[in-house]
mmCIF file of N, CA and C in Angstrom:
data_model
loop_
_atom_site.group_PDB
_atom_site.id
_atom_site.type_symbol
_atom_site.label_atom_id
_atom_site.label_comp_id
_atom_site.label_asym_id
_atom_site.label_seq_id
_atom_site.Cartn_x
_atom_site.Cartn_y
_atom_site.Cartn_z
ATOM 1 N N MET A 290 -3.221 -12.174 -14.251
ATOM 2 C CA MET A 290 -1.950 -11.680 -14.796
ATOM 3 C C MET A 290 -1.886 -10.160 -14.691
ATOM 4 N N LEU A 291 -0.814 -9.680 -14.079
ATOM 5 C CA LEU A 291 -0.696 -8.246 -13.869
ATOM 6 C C LEU A 291 0.052 -7.592 -15.017
ATOM 7 N N THR A 292 -0.439 -6.446 -15.413
ATOM 8 C CA THR A 292 0.270 -5.661 -16.422
ATOM 9 C C THR A 292 1.282 -4.774 -15.714
ATOM 10 N N PRO A 293 2.304 -4.279 -16.402
ATOM 11 C CA PRO A 293 3.311 -3.420 -15.757
ATOM 12 C C PRO A 293 2.711 -2.244 -14.990
ATOM 13 N N PRO A 294 1.696 -1.543 -15.512
ATOM 14 C CA PRO A 294 1.105 -0.444 -14.725
ATOM 15 C C PRO A 294 0.517 -0.926 -13.408
ATOM 16 N N ASP A 295 -0.060 -2.130 -13.418
ATOM 17 C CA ASP A 295 -0.614 -2.668 -12.180
ATOM 18 C C ASP A 295 0.487 -2.910 -11.155
ATOM 19 N N LYS A 296 1.628 -3.402 -11.617
ATOM 20 C CA LYS A 296 2.745 -3.651 -10.702
ATOM 21 C C LYS A 296 3.256 -2.341 -10.113
ATOM 22 N N VAL A 297 3.255 -1.287 -10.927
ATOM 23 C CA VAL A 297 3.706 0.019 -10.434
ATOM 24 C C VAL A 297 2.743 0.542 -9.385
ATOM 25 N N ILE A 298 1.448 0.384 -9.654
ATOM 26 C CA ILE A 298 0.448 0.863 -8.700
ATOM 27 C C ILE A 298 0.571 0.110 -7.384
ATOM 28 N N ILE A 299 0.769 -1.212 -7.462
ATOM 29 C CA ILE A 299 0.889 -2.015 -6.244
ATOM 30 C C ILE A 299 2.150 -1.633 -5.470
ATOM 31 N N SER A 300 3.258 -1.460 -6.188
ATOM 32 C CA SER A 300 4.519 -1.158 -5.514
ATOM 33 C C SER A 300 4.478 0.220 -4.875
ATOM 34 N N VAL A 301 3.648 1.110 -5.411
ATOM 35 C CA VAL A 301 3.537 2.455 -4.836
ATOM 36 C C VAL A 301 2.519 2.471 -3.705
ATOM 37 N N SER A 302 1.425 1.727 -3.859
ATOM 38 C CA SER A 302 0.352 1.793 -2.869
ATOM 39 C C SER A 302 0.713 1.052 -1.587
ATOM 40 N N LEU A 303 1.514 -0.011 -1.686
ATOM 41 C CA LEU A 303 1.864 -0.761 -0.485
ATOM 42 C C LEU A 303 2.672 0.070 0.508
ATOM 43 N N PRO A 304 3.766 0.737 0.089
ATOM 44 C CA PRO A 304 4.513 1.560 1.048
ATOM 45 C C PRO A 304 3.665 2.694 1.629
ATOM 46 N N LEU A 305 2.676 3.178 0.861
ATOM 47 C CA LEU A 305 1.846 4.273 1.360
ATOM 48 C C LEU A 305 0.771 3.760 2.315
ATOM 49 N N SER A 306 0.238 2.573 2.045
ATOM 50 C CA SER A 306 -0.865 2.071 2.858
ATOM 51 C C SER A 306 -0.373 1.436 4.157
ATOM 52 N N ALA A 307 0.860 0.938 4.159
ATOM 53 C CA ALA A 307 1.372 0.283 5.363
ATOM 54 C C ALA A 307 1.456 1.255 6.553
ATOM 55 N N PRO A 308 2.070 2.438 6.409
ATOM 56 C CA PRO A 308 2.109 3.375 7.538
ATOM 57 C C PRO A 308 0.711 3.828 7.959
ATOM 58 N N LEU A 309 -0.200 3.970 7.000
ATOM 59 C CA LEU A 309 -1.558 4.384 7.350
ATOM 60 C C LEU A 309 -2.250 3.296 8.159
ATOM 61 N N ALA A 310 -2.066 2.036 7.748
ATOM 62 C CA ALA A 310 -2.677 0.934 8.483
ATOM 63 C C ALA A 310 -2.063 0.818 9.874
ATOM 64 N N LEU A 311 -0.755 1.031 9.971
ATOM 65 C CA LEU A 311 -0.082 0.946 11.269
ATOM 66 C C LEU A 311 -0.545 2.082 12.180
ATOM 67 N N ALA A 312 -0.663 3.271 11.644
ATOM 68 C CA ALA A 312 -1.131 4.405 12.443
ATOM 69 C C ALA A 312 -2.574 4.182 12.890
ATOM 70 N N PHE A 313 -3.401 3.631 11.999
ATOM 71 C CA PHE A 313 -4.788 3.338 12.355
ATOM 72 C C PHE A 313 -4.850 2.290 13.454
ATOM 73 N N TYR A 314 -3.976 1.281 13.360
ATOM 74 C CA TYR A 314 -3.953 0.205 14.359
ATOM 75 C C TYR A 314 -3.490 0.743 15.713
ATOM 76 N N LEU A 315 -2.477 1.591 15.702
ATOM 77 C CA LEU A 315 -1.956 2.110 16.966
ATOM 78 C C LEU A 315 -2.921 3.122 17.591
ATOM 79 N N ARG A 316 -3.656 3.833 16.759
ATOM 80 C CA ARG A 316 -4.601 4.825 17.285
ATOM 81 C C ARG A 316 -5.767 4.133 17.964
ATOM 82 N N PHE A 317 -6.263 3.050 17.360
ATOM 83 C CA PHE A 317 -7.377 2.297 17.921
ATOM 84 C C PHE A 317 -6.934 0.887 18.260
#
């Protein structure tokens, strides 16, 4: 069960990690 702070962290980290993962994938 996620607490509201956890949902905020997830909603913020996903948009930030997606471009990084895509850039890492395209680089290598």
